XYZ file of C-alpha atoms in Angstrom:
780
model
C 0.000 0.000 0.000
C 1.425 3.410 -0.984
C 0.622 6.850 0.313
C 1.182 10.115 -1.749
C 1.450 13.762 -0.553
C -0.215 16.395 -2.790
C -1.363 20.060 -2.544
C 0.326 23.554 -2.250
C 3.949 23.953 -1.196
C 4.415 24.120 2.551
C 5.598 27.520 4.020
C 8.249 25.606 5.877
C 9.943 24.940 2.542
C 10.787 28.757 2.111
C 13.274 30.190 4.683
C 12.381 33.671 6.196
C 14.704 36.792 5.867
C 15.418 37.004 9.569
C 16.471 33.450 9.513
C 19.152 34.261 6.940
C 20.440 37.215 9.005
C 20.490 35.042 12.105
C 22.436 32.355 10.294
C 25.072 34.887 9.137
C 25.321 36.375 12.651
C 25.859 32.925 14.139
C 28.656 32.293 11.648
C 30.369 35.631 12.428
C 29.918 35.093 16.131
C 31.506 31.681 15.909
C 34.537 33.154 14.132
C 34.873 35.958 16.705
C 34.550 33.454 19.513
C 37.298 31.338 18.050
C 39.676 34.346 17.798
C 38.873 35.412 21.356
C 39.497 31.877 22.571
C 42.919 31.798 20.929
C 43.904 35.148 22.440
C 42.753 34.042 25.860
C 44.645 30.797 25.580
C 47.871 32.636 24.732
C 47.489 34.994 27.691
C 46.916 32.117 30.045
C 49.948 30.315 28.709
C 52.159 33.413 29.252
C 50.450 34.052 32.610
C 49.752 37.645 31.570
C 46.428 38.469 33.241
C 46.065 42.152 32.481
C 42.723 44.034 32.203
C 42.597 43.360 28.462
C 42.580 39.655 29.078
C 39.700 39.878 31.505
C 37.731 42.065 29.102
C 38.192 39.631 26.243
C 37.009 36.713 28.371
C 33.907 38.541 29.472
C 33.054 39.591 25.930
C 33.347 35.992 24.740
C 31.021 34.722 27.468
C 28.374 37.381 26.736
C 28.526 36.664 23.006
C 28.108 32.882 23.533
C 25.102 33.387 25.785
C 23.457 35.735 23.279
C 23.861 33.411 20.390
C 22.576 30.414 22.443
C 19.415 32.339 23.203
C 18.945 33.197 19.549
C 19.201 29.484 18.591
C 16.560 28.487 21.137
C 14.269 31.239 19.836
C 14.815 30.045 16.265
C 13.908 26.446 17.081
C 10.709 27.455 18.930
C 9.625 29.644 16.046
C 10.014 26.845 13.521
C 8.027 24.424 15.709
C 5.221 26.957 16.032
C 5.047 27.452 12.266
C 5.047 23.717 11.675
C 2.120 23.261 14.064
C 0.151 25.946 12.260
C 0.518 24.252 8.860
C -2.493 21.914 8.019
C -1.741 18.136 7.620
C -1.082 16.898 4.128
C -3.876 15.256 2.130
C -3.429 11.426 2.208
C -5.058 9.480 -0.586
C -5.433 5.626 -0.154
C -4.366 3.604 -3.150
C -6.690 0.548 -3.415
C -4.985 -2.865 -3.293
C -6.635 -5.857 -4.951
C -4.731 -9.146 -4.791
C -7.883 -11.300 -4.775
C -7.437 -14.179 -7.258
C -10.046 -15.310 -9.749
C -11.467 -18.812 -10.091
C -11.421 -20.761 -13.321
C -14.131 -23.146 -14.440
C -16.251 -22.743 -11.314
C -19.336 -24.993 -11.471
C -22.494 -25.116 -9.384
C -22.841 -24.132 -5.711
C -25.408 -21.456 -6.575
C -27.248 -21.720 -3.261
C -24.031 -21.226 -1.295
C -22.913 -18.290 -3.419
C -26.289 -16.588 -3.077
C -26.153 -17.058 0.685
C -22.713 -15.418 0.935
C -23.676 -12.516 -1.327
C -26.789 -11.786 0.724
C -25.335 -12.417 4.179
C -22.265 -10.216 3.715
C -24.471 -7.135 3.427
C -25.436 -7.322 7.089
C -22.801 -9.547 8.675
C -19.277 -8.313 9.394
C -17.706 -11.782 9.439
C -18.709 -14.905 7.508
C -17.153 -18.369 7.449
C -17.734 -21.184 4.987
C -16.544 -24.423 6.585
C -16.223 -27.995 5.346
C -13.864 -30.916 5.101
C -10.616 -30.309 3.301
C -10.675 -30.224 -0.535
C -14.466 -30.050 -0.628
C -14.430 -26.666 -2.386
C -14.755 -24.044 0.367
C -11.834 -21.982 -0.991
C -13.223 -21.841 -4.520
C -16.683 -20.875 -3.254
C -15.353 -18.086 -1.038
C -13.121 -16.651 -3.782
C -15.935 -16.817 -6.324
C -18.333 -15.067 -3.925
C -15.713 -12.439 -3.064
C -15.288 -11.593 -6.744
C -19.049 -11.270 -7.075
C -19.153 -8.556 -4.350
C -15.768 -6.892 -4.950
C -17.436 -3.768 -6.382
C -18.946 -3.047 -2.956
C -15.443 -2.557 -1.493
C -13.663 0.066 -3.630
C -10.837 0.574 -1.126
C -9.440 -2.909 -1.639
C -9.880 -6.676 -1.549
C -7.104 -8.463 0.314
C -6.555 -12.215 0.055
C -4.397 -14.275 2.419
C -3.840 -18.029 2.451
C -3.270 -19.129 6.042
C -1.711 -22.436 4.984
C 1.784 -21.978 3.640
C 4.675 -24.415 3.300
C 2.504 -27.299 4.566
C 1.760 -25.610 7.863
C -0.760 -23.128 9.223
C 0.233 -19.567 10.030
C 0.298 -18.532 13.666
C -1.898 -15.611 14.820
C 1.007 -13.126 14.846
C 2.052 -14.226 11.368
C -1.482 -13.643 10.087
C -1.559 -10.094 11.449
C 1.941 -9.289 10.174
C 1.055 -10.522 6.689
C -2.075 -8.343 6.564
C -0.129 -5.325 7.808
C 2.496 -5.768 5.123
C -0.242 -5.949 2.501
C -1.482 -2.577 3.811
C 1.972 -1.019 3.364
C 3.174 -1.001 6.963
C 6.956 -1.329 6.915
C 8.819 -4.055 8.745
C 10.538 -1.681 11.161
C 7.179 -0.499 12.476
C 5.983 -4.072 12.839
C 9.156 -4.976 14.678
C 8.403 -2.396 17.364
C 5.030 -4.056 18.099
C 5.631 -6.483 20.935
C 2.249 -8.219 21.256
C -0.913 -9.087 19.312
C -2.903 -6.179 20.717
C -0.372 -3.666 19.425
C -0.321 -5.205 15.945
C -4.126 -5.376 15.911
C -4.383 -1.666 16.823
C -1.878 -0.810 14.111
C -3.890 -2.791 11.545
C -7.186 -1.223 12.562
C -5.719 2.303 12.474
C -4.550 1.793 8.898
C -7.909 0.402 7.833
C -9.749 3.259 9.483
C -13.034 4.069 7.769
C -12.163 2.392 4.510
C -14.328 -0.257 2.844
C -12.048 -3.233 2.500
C -12.880 -6.935 1.987
C -10.533 -9.319 3.790
C -10.591 -12.876 2.421
C -8.823 -15.463 4.556
C -8.391 -18.938 3.106
C -7.632 -22.275 4.809
C -8.385 -21.135 8.357
C -7.820 -24.181 10.537
C -8.079 -22.811 14.083
C -10.173 -20.015 15.639
C -7.061 -18.533 17.305
C -5.704 -17.591 13.894
C -8.454 -15.018 13.330
C -9.754 -14.234 16.792
C -7.739 -10.982 16.961
C -9.463 -9.731 13.780
C -12.928 -9.979 15.322
C -14.854 -7.848 15.026
C -13.344 -6.327 11.870
C -13.047 -2.572 11.252
C -16.415 -0.753 11.017
C -16.695 -0.675 7.226
C -14.663 -3.814 6.485
C -15.914 -7.343 5.905
C -14.170 -10.586 6.820
C -14.844 -13.629 4.636
C -13.219 -16.924 5.627
C -12.927 -20.454 4.282
C -11.800 -23.093 6.730
C -12.432 -26.170 8.810
C -15.323 -27.013 11.092
C -13.330 -25.691 14.056
C -14.774 -22.252 13.244
C -18.222 -23.406 14.360
C -19.314 -21.437 17.395
C -16.753 -18.641 16.954
C -18.255 -15.466 18.446
C -19.113 -12.794 15.938
C -18.957 -15.089 12.914
C -21.876 -16.470 10.947
C -21.019 -19.954 9.760
C -22.341 -22.114 6.926
C -21.230 -25.692 6.280
C -20.424 -26.824 2.751
C -20.917 -30.450 1.737
C -19.649 -32.273 -1.305
C -21.138 -31.224 -4.641
C -24.239 -33.054 -5.774
C -23.949 -35.933 -8.199
C -25.084 -33.734 -11.087
C -22.551 -31.031 -10.208
C -19.781 -33.617 -9.910
C -20.699 -35.027 -13.311
C -20.568 -31.516 -14.760
C -17.071 -31.066 -13.290
C -16.042 -34.358 -14.866
C -17.476 -33.406 -18.267
C -15.780 -29.997 -18.185
C -12.418 -31.633 -17.458
C -12.936 -34.025 -20.376
C -13.637 -31.088 -22.706
C -10.564 -29.245 -21.456
C -8.365 -32.255 -22.203
C -9.224 -32.443 -25.903
C -11.969 -32.965 -28.448
C -15.044 -34.639 -27.060
C -16.845 -37.241 -29.117
C -20.076 -37.125 -27.100
C -21.606 -35.604 -23.991
C -20.695 -37.689 -20.939
C -22.913 -35.889 -18.446
C -25.688 -38.471 -18.840
C -23.431 -41.528 -18.892
C -24.179 -44.002 -16.081
C -20.495 -44.945 -15.938
C -19.573 -41.335 -15.200
C -22.097 -41.263 -12.382
C -20.529 -44.387 -10.885
C -17.009 -42.976 -11.234
C -17.791 -39.694 -9.470
C -19.359 -41.667 -6.641
C -16.257 -43.862 -6.543
C -14.185 -40.684 -6.118
C -16.415 -39.551 -3.256
C -17.561 -36.534 -5.315
C -14.326 -34.783 -4.339
C -13.963 -31.889 -6.853
C -10.210 -32.151 -7.406
C -10.239 -35.937 -7.785
C -13.234 -35.849 -10.138
C -11.583 -33.173 -12.283
C -8.320 -35.109 -12.527
C -10.157 -38.321 -13.390
C -12.064 -36.614 -16.195
C -8.918 -34.993 -17.538
C -7.128 -38.358 -17.491
C -9.941 -39.935 -19.502
C -9.892 -37.128 -22.046
C -6.110 -37.205 -22.491
C -6.067 -40.963 -23.079
C -9.103 -40.907 -25.362
C -10.979 -43.551 -23.355
C -14.693 -43.955 -23.043
C -16.356 -43.777 -19.648
C -17.173 -47.522 -19.520
C -13.562 -48.362 -20.375
C -12.200 -46.172 -17.585
C -14.696 -47.541 -15.065
C -13.863 -51.133 -16.028
C -10.160 -50.369 -15.581
C -10.757 -48.984 -12.095
C -12.969 -51.888 -11.024
C -10.552 -54.460 -12.371
C -7.652 -52.825 -10.530
C -9.614 -52.846 -7.270
C -10.593 -56.510 -7.648
C -7.200 -57.934 -8.532
C -4.595 -58.383 -5.786
C -1.086 -57.058 -6.208
C 0.200 -53.688 -7.264
C -2.480 -51.261 -8.540
C -2.240 -49.801 -12.014
C -1.516 -46.172 -12.862
C -5.164 -45.156 -13.164
C -6.099 -46.338 -9.689
C -2.980 -44.787 -8.180
C -3.760 -41.488 -9.941
C -7.176 -41.456 -8.306
C -5.644 -42.188 -4.895
C -2.938 -39.520 -5.240
C -5.477 -36.784 -6.003
C -7.190 -37.065 -2.624
C -5.910 -33.900 -0.941
C -7.914 -34.380 2.231
C -6.473 -37.862 2.698
C -2.926 -36.588 2.108
C -3.355 -34.009 4.891
C -4.081 -36.686 7.513
C -1.460 -38.054 9.850
C 0.078 -41.441 9.188
C -2.006 -43.256 11.800
C -5.245 -41.632 10.651
C -4.554 -42.553 7.025
C -4.015 -46.183 8.000
C -7.204 -46.319 10.060
C -9.134 -44.714 7.192
C -7.913 -47.430 4.835
C -8.610 -50.305 7.216
C -12.118 -49.102 8.029
C -12.952 -49.851 4.393
C -12.666 -53.543 5.307
C -15.695 -53.351 7.622
C -19.002 -52.067 6.305
C -20.701 -51.953 9.715
C -19.996 -49.560 12.622
C -17.219 -50.586 15.001
C -16.749 -49.911 18.691
C -13.586 -48.279 19.996
C -12.249 -51.643 21.119
C -12.840 -53.175 17.685
C -11.131 -50.202 16.015
C -8.094 -50.625 18.256
C -8.009 -54.321 17.325
C -8.368 -53.486 13.640
C -5.244 -51.315 13.731
C -3.384 -53.382 16.293
C -2.830 -50.390 18.590
C -3.791 -49.493 22.144
C -7.002 -47.716 23.053
C -5.464 -44.304 23.720
C -3.779 -44.088 20.354
C -6.903 -45.392 18.633
C -8.924 -42.590 20.242
C -6.493 -39.969 18.940
C -6.468 -41.125 15.332
C -10.226 -41.694 15.441
C -10.736 -38.117 16.645
C -8.665 -36.904 13.692
C -10.892 -38.808 11.262
C -14.094 -37.519 12.854
C -12.806 -33.933 12.875
C -11.866 -34.216 9.210
C -15.360 -35.565 8.345
C -13.989 -38.915 7.182
C -15.898 -40.930 9.792
C -19.104 -40.441 11.742
C -20.289 -41.621 15.151
C -23.518 -43.541 15.704
C -25.932 -42.862 18.535
C -24.556 -45.776 20.581
C -20.937 -44.629 20.393
C -19.626 -46.673 17.460
C -17.869 -45.349 14.378
C -17.964 -45.953 10.658
C -16.785 -44.330 7.444
C -19.104 -41.871 5.791
C -21.022 -43.843 3.144
C -19.979 -41.352 0.463
C -16.290 -42.007 1.151
C -16.428 -45.777 1.637
C -15.579 -46.606 -1.997
C -12.811 -43.999 -2.118
C -11.363 -45.537 1.049
C -11.291 -48.898 -0.728
C -9.227 -47.278 -3.489
C -6.651 -46.226 -0.894
C -6.861 -49.686 0.681
C -5.988 -51.358 -2.623
C -3.116 -48.952 -3.260
C -1.472 -48.894 0.173
C -2.374 -52.108 2.027
C -1.040 -55.467 0.788
C -3.346 -58.466 0.986
C -1.348 -59.958 3.845
C -1.842 -56.899 6.054
C -5.536 -56.727 5.205
C -6.015 -60.342 6.274
C -4.118 -59.687 9.502
C -6.335 -56.692 10.310
C -9.519 -58.672 9.656
C -8.212 -61.503 11.780
C -7.638 -59.170 14.718
C -11.208 -57.876 14.482
C -12.683 -61.389 14.262
C -10.653 -62.475 17.284
C -11.824 -59.445 19.274
C -15.479 -60.049 18.352
C -15.266 -63.787 19.063
C -13.822 -63.227 22.529
C -16.503 -60.676 23.368
C -19.280 -62.879 21.957
C -18.143 -65.961 23.870
C -17.968 -64.007 27.108
C -21.488 -62.625 26.722
C -22.969 -65.879 25.360
C -21.732 -67.746 28.435
C -23.620 -65.274 30.633
C -26.947 -65.799 28.868
C -29.235 -67.832 31.112
C -32.402 -68.079 29.055
C -34.986 -66.271 26.971
C -35.916 -62.733 27.901
C -39.625 -62.146 28.479
C -41.299 -59.802 26.042
C -42.370 -57.468 28.824
C -38.910 -57.273 30.337
C -36.558 -54.558 29.031
C -33.455 -55.865 27.317
C -30.905 -54.386 29.684
C -28.547 -57.244 30.515
C -25.019 -56.773 29.108
C -25.071 -59.867 26.917
C -28.326 -59.063 25.158
C -27.312 -55.411 24.757
C -23.951 -56.344 23.261
C -25.387 -58.814 20.765
C -28.208 -56.466 19.786
C -25.760 -53.611 19.302
C -23.335 -55.613 17.149
C -25.738 -58.004 15.429
C -25.397 -56.467 11.951
C -21.608 -56.583 12.187
C -21.608 -60.169 13.445
C -23.979 -61.311 10.706
C -21.839 -59.632 8.041
C -18.659 -61.246 9.324
C -20.174 -64.713 9.796
C -22.667 -64.933 6.930
C -20.975 -62.768 4.301
C -19.366 -64.481 1.327
C -15.649 -64.783 1.841
C -13.839 -62.128 -0.139
C -16.783 -59.712 -0.179
C -16.574 -56.306 1.574
C -16.988 -56.656 5.325
C -16.494 -60.441 5.373
C -13.380 -62.571 5.680
C -10.777 -62.598 2.915
C -11.108 -65.284 0.259
C -8.343 -67.394 1.799
C -7.999 -66.486 5.497
C -5.261 -68.010 7.649
C -6.097 -71.013 9.788
C -6.158 -69.023 13.028
C -8.679 -66.585 11.528
C -10.911 -69.503 10.524
C -10.865 -70.845 14.057
C -11.906 -67.494 15.519
C -14.584 -67.144 12.840
C -16.085 -70.510 13.794
C -16.058 -69.624 17.478
C -17.873 -66.393 16.631
C -20.494 -68.357 14.668
C -21.044 -70.718 17.620
C -21.528 -67.808 20.034
C -23.974 -66.125 17.653
C -25.987 -69.338 17.348
C -26.101 -69.556 21.144
C -27.623 -66.100 21.346
C -30.165 -66.808 18.610
C -31.136 -70.106 20.289
C -31.527 -68.419 23.660
C -33.894 -65.854 22.182
C -35.738 -68.389 19.970
C -34.795 -66.589 16.755
C -34.974 -69.727 14.686
C -34.672 -68.257 11.187
C -31.548 -66.289 12.099
C -30.120 -69.342 13.841
C -30.672 -71.439 10.709
C -29.106 -68.723 8.492
C -25.875 -68.837 10.498
C -25.773 -72.651 10.262
C -26.233 -72.556 6.480
C -23.476 -69.958 6.190
C -21.131 -72.307 8.033
C -22.133 -75.191 5.761
C -21.424 -73.071 2.668
C -17.997 -72.003 3.916
C -14.713 -73.630 2.845
C -14.158 -74.586 6.497
C -17.099 -77.010 6.472
C -15.980 -78.517 3.166
C -12.481 -79.113 4.519
C -13.426 -80.331 8.016
C -16.378 -82.765 8.276
C -16.678 -82.274 12.032
C -17.567 -78.620 11.515
C -20.154 -79.576 8.895
C -21.535 -82.056 11.421
C -21.881 -79.299 14.001
C -23.840 -77.158 11.527
C -26.144 -80.080 10.641
C -26.722 -80.698 14.352
C -27.708 -77.072 14.900
C -30.023 -77.137 11.885
C -31.627 -80.305 13.242
C -32.312 -78.546 16.540
C -33.869 -75.633 14.656
C -36.126 -77.897 12.578
C -37.191 -79.829 15.675
C -38.081 -76.574 17.423
C -40.078 -75.502 14.368
C -41.984 -78.798 14.368
C -40.439 -80.102 11.118
C -39.531 -83.452 12.637
C -38.734 -85.278 9.422
C -36.188 -82.694 8.287
C -34.795 -82.531 11.815
C -34.214 -86.303 11.756
C -32.411 -86.062 8.415
C -30.094 -83.279 9.598
C -29.326 -84.969 12.914
C -28.619 -88.316 11.284
C -26.159 -86.559 8.975
C -24.542 -84.882 11.981
C -24.071 -88.257 13.721
C -22.146 -89.632 10.762
C -19.883 -86.576 10.436
C -19.003 -85.797 14.047
C -16.470 -87.337 16.393
C -17.226 -89.137 19.665
C -18.189 -86.223 21.884
C -19.973 -84.319 19.130
C -21.689 -87.499 17.977
C -23.047 -88.032 21.506
C -24.735 -84.625 21.414
C -26.142 -85.263 17.941
C -27.416 -88.722 19.023
C -29.162 -87.110 21.990
C -30.892 -84.600 19.729
C -31.744 -87.352 17.243
C -33.253 -89.443 20.048
C -35.455 -86.529 21.130
C -36.552 -85.963 17.512
C -37.455 -89.659 17.148
C -39.297 -89.476 20.458
C -41.349 -86.563 19.118
C -42.342 -88.863 16.229
C -43.387 -91.612 18.716
C -40.505 -93.832 17.635
C -39.768 -94.757 21.245
C -37.534 -97.742 20.554
C -35.403 -95.809 18.065
C -35.208 -92.905 20.495
C -34.077 -95.150 23.366
C -31.417 -96.732 21.154
C -29.926 -93.377 20.190
C -30.130 -92.002 23.730
C -28.489 -95.034 25.321
C -25.671 -94.976 22.767
C -25.236 -91.287 23.448
C -25.100 -92.036 27.185
C -22.255 -94.486 26.612
C -20.350 -92.023 24.420
C -20.594 -89.139 26.888
C -17.390 -88.119 28.598
C -17.484 -88.200 32.426
C -16.394 -84.559 32.437
C -19.264 -83.497 30.174
C -21.749 -82.899 32.960
C -24.059 -80.716 30.878
C -24.196 -83.363 28.132
C -24.833 -86.131 30.650
C -27.694 -84.161 32.199
C -29.285 -83.605 28.796
C -29.026 -87.277 27.883
C -30.530 -88.308 31.238
C -33.420 -85.938 30.542
C -33.980 -87.544 27.141
C -33.898 -91.040 28.631
C -36.418 -90.035 31.278
C -38.788 -88.671 28.640
C -38.330 -91.817 26.514
C -39.172 -94.154 29.412
C -42.221 -92.033 30.158
C -43.358 -92.502 26.566
C -42.677 -96.225 26.987
C -44.898 -96.202 30.098
C -42.073 -97.139 32.445
C -42.434 -94.422 35.116
C -40.032 -96.032 37.581
C -37.076 -95.906 35.162
C -38.214 -92.499 33.993
C -38.164 -91.154 37.566
C -34.627 -92.517 38.075
C -33.218 -90.769 35.005
C -35.169 -87.553 35.591
C -33.930 -87.234 39.187
C -30.361 -87.683 37.920
C -30.996 -85.057 35.261
C -32.486 -82.566 37.734
C -29.588 -83.009 40.177
C -26.942 -82.575 37.460
C -28.642 -79.510 35.983
C -28.893 -78.015 39.460
C -25.197 -78.744 40.117
C -24.012 -76.881 37.012
C -26.435 -74.009 37.612
C -28.603 -74.595 34.525
C -31.992 -73.434 35.779
C -33.668 -73.990 32.462
C -32.578 -77.641 32.235
C -33.470 -78.100 35.896
C -36.986 -76.846 35.251
C -37.388 -79.135 32.199
C -36.328 -82.176 34.222
C -38.781 -81.314 36.990
C -41.579 -80.827 34.451
C -41.172 -84.404 33.241
C -40.584 -85.668 36.767
C -44.048 -84.403 37.707
C -45.594 -86.802 35.185
C -43.560 -89.775 36.431
C -44.359 -89.112 40.091
C -48.036 -88.561 39.361
C -48.094 -91.831 37.473
C -46.506 -93.599 40.445
C -49.050 -92.042 42.810
C -46.522 -89.716 44.464
C -48.915 -86.782 44.345
C -47.233 -84.695 47.079
C -43.781 -85.086 45.497
C -45.314 -84.248 42.114
C -46.840 -81.062 43.534
C -43.498 -79.974 45.008
C -41.684 -80.738 41.749
C -44.281 -78.854 39.740
C -44.040 -75.736 41.966
C -40.241 -75.829 41.745
C -40.446 -76.123 37.945
C -42.804 -73.147 37.658
C -40.545 -71.094 39.930
C -37.499 -71.924 37.801
C -39.308 -70.983 34.591
C -40.244 -67.656 36.112
C -36.623 -67.031 37.089
C -35.151 -67.741 33.647
C -38.098 -66.237 31.778
C -38.604 -69.325 29.599
C -42.132 -68.986 28.285
C -41.803 -72.084 26.113
C -40.811 -74.330 29.029
C -43.391 -72.632 31.222
C -46.084 -73.498 28.690
C -44.928 -77.137 28.572
C -45.000 -77.373 32.365
C -48.504 -75.965 32.489
C -49.627 -78.359 29.756
C -48.256 -81.383 31.588
C -49.705 -80.248 34.892
C -53.097 -79.566 33.369
C -53.141 -82.924 31.591
C -52.507 -84.902 34.769
C -54.814 -82.852 36.991
C -57.907 -83.444 34.832
C -60.460 -85.661 36.595
C -64.190 -85.919 37.209
C -63.825 -83.709 40.283
C -65.142 -80.273 39.206
C -62.628 -78.452 41.409
C -59.672 -80.313 39.910
C -61.129 -80.007 36.399
C -61.518 -76.246 36.882
C -57.922 -75.993 38.111
C -56.757 -78.015 35.105
C -58.576 -75.664 32.715
C -56.912 -72.636 34.321
C -53.495 -74.212 33.842
C -54.245 -75.205 30.253
C -55.599 -71.759 29.331
C -52.394 -70.147 30.651
C -50.373 -72.690 28.670
C -52.406 -71.838 25.548
C -51.722 -68.132 26.018
C -47.968 -68.680 26.339
C -47.849 -71.034 23.364
C -49.707 -68.585 21.127
C -47.378 -65.777 22.245
C -44.327 -67.829 21.250
C -45.850 -69.297 18.022
C -45.750 -72.889 19.323
C -48.132 -75.685 18.301
C -51.339 -75.570 20.346
C -53.070 -78.780 19.200
C -52.361 -80.839 22.323
C -53.284 -77.965 24.608
C -56.656 -77.559 22.849
C -57.187 -81.303 23.083
C -56.801 -81.310 26.870
C -58.889 -78.146 27.174
C -61.698 -80.111 25.531
C -61.189 -82.881 28.093
C -61.398 -80.354 30.934
C -64.601 -78.852 29.489
C -66.051 -82.354 29.156
C -65.200 -83.059 32.822
C -67.000 -79.842 33.750
C -70.097 -81.042 31.834
C -69.762 -78.455 29.037
C -70.221 -80.604 25.900
C -70.531 -77.742 23.412
C -67.339 -76.136 24.697
C -65.591 -79.508 24.614
C -66.638 -80.117 20.996
C -65.355 -76.665 19.994
C -61.948 -77.299 21.597
C -61.654 -80.778 20.042
C -62.529 -79.438 16.604
C -59.880 -76.712 16.891
C -57.415 -79.281 18.239
C -57.951 -81.563 15.234
C -57.228 -78.719 12.812
C -54.187 -77.477 14.768
C -52.704 -80.981 14.974
C -53.258 -81.502 11.245
C -51.411 -78.277 10.426
C -48.548 -79.190 12.777
C -48.258 -82.712 11.328
C -49.293 -84.393 14.603
C -51.226 -87.370 13.251
C -51.733 -88.960 16.675
C -53.168 -85.726 18.042
C -55.494 -85.390 15.055
C -56.744 -88.953 15.526
C -57.305 -88.465 19.251
C -59.291 -85.267 18.701
C -61.531 -86.870 16.083
C -62.168 -89.896 18.297
C -63.269 -87.627 21.135
C -65.563 -85.713 18.773
C -67.274 -88.870 17.584
C -67.555 -90.515 21.017
């Protein structure tokens, strides 16, 4: 900035007449004084102090005093004249170093907002993630309103030499642009002094200050509020949100149509265009692949135009490079290198950004630390950098994921910077972390959660929170995004299988049969099951349990028989137990006893839970065989073993069957105690299915001609019916016994209605014996 002095010549530039006379007198007086001094010096040397000597000395002193007074009077007169002269006229020379944009596209709503808001607001800030286009928008808007600020438009980039300017450096740079010399700036010791100097030079002028790449509020805080007639327009990061005195607007990525227009413009700039690419579906897919980042989209379009490719050819090249392992080709690396926002991240944040592309579902902080193989504190720091830079977002429950718009672009960086071996290692660490957590919470699950009870236990909360992630990891096709790599190491396969087992445990506990079956089929379709028959046997065993629970007994028998042939001794014992129970459900008592007894012999003495389950199956089989004494023996063993290992659900099931055996043997008091204990256990674990079975058994044995007992039996059966309908269980047998209770209460019409409904329900469920029994009662 330059200042010029203009106007009439100052009176101080013409010396006055008396000043000339005074100057000559001073010169003559100085000469006379010198002569007198010499004479006096000679007299002193000769020690001749006569009257002449004393007269000469006195004359010299008087002359010196007179001339000193005249000099003081001269200086005061000149100062007085200088004060009376008016100040010179200073004319400000406008300075405009604001750059112009080239090929600016779109963003009309943002530009209109800036143009309108800057009329009333003294300070505006357009914020967004790096390389999203905030700088171009601010510069374009500043050029649109530059005519409103005739005294100057100053532009300053606050990011220079790969670092951000400090607050003092920002103020010094603006002062130098205004023409303040370095010596004056050097005398300013603090920010307040430099700020006052800057404001004094701005004064009442209308100047537009444009500050680009503002990263921290401290860089511009001293400029707020700006001078009265100045405006401050800034482009920067989201850290400017909440800065006092600044109106902020956030800028997102350009729309798909705007990004396609940027791409098409770059293609035209590169050379002759054969056709318009703005409506090409391949172009739309490519701009989404680049995350709609303006610089990357422009470079991709220019690359296509220079090489003379078509949009489908370029897209196929990119997709092929991302699918094939090994070193990426030049096109994919070009796309990765043009991501300015990614390049500005720290090394740890860049690595986390790449690895997050492996997992499509949100991850907890612990899973993110496992993904990177770092401790929790460091993971929090790099995660905060990603969230601040708008690369990742947080969910409501405190997990984190990549922004969906940037997920494909992150995969580009993953292919370029992460070898396949390191990707597999990262996925393995996540699977191991999830498997350990799932096993810990699955072991704590004690039974189904009632519908009226809030799901607040840690295990249920953890599985519910991470279910989508677990399903993607377990059920996703190997090699697909979010799932395991196509050929994972052996240790990763082991952890994956353990995760699948824990997930099945949770689904079984909550009676989510379809999801349980989906996990089992995913295991069967995996290379692990094809390579290891025992694992395939486990999956068939789980599917058999699902089919049995759903009432598809034939398919359950097929799956369980397959599991018996594929599994080893201990696993085969479990599958034989399940097969025996399925055969028992089909009234094949002899076949059931054969499988259960063989399972009992195969059980390991240390497998207490398996032994208890087999004893329970044997007790039920002997009941069906009408041998209550043997049934009571096995059921008491089962109840004691379930109670010893703390399995309340198994304990309640054993007591439910024990009630029938004791009632059959005439041990009514023991049966009543066992039944009350069973109901209490079902209430504790919240098992509505087992509760319904217990009520059904109790109601069936209580029915008699005594109206009081028949009424009590109907109450129990109605409660069992309610629970069975709530859990979508077969209700044919319950309706059958309800008809018997109504018949005992001398209500024939009600009994016929129940038997008719029972016949239909048993037919739908495939219970031929139940259907026959209901029809016989109706015709009797």
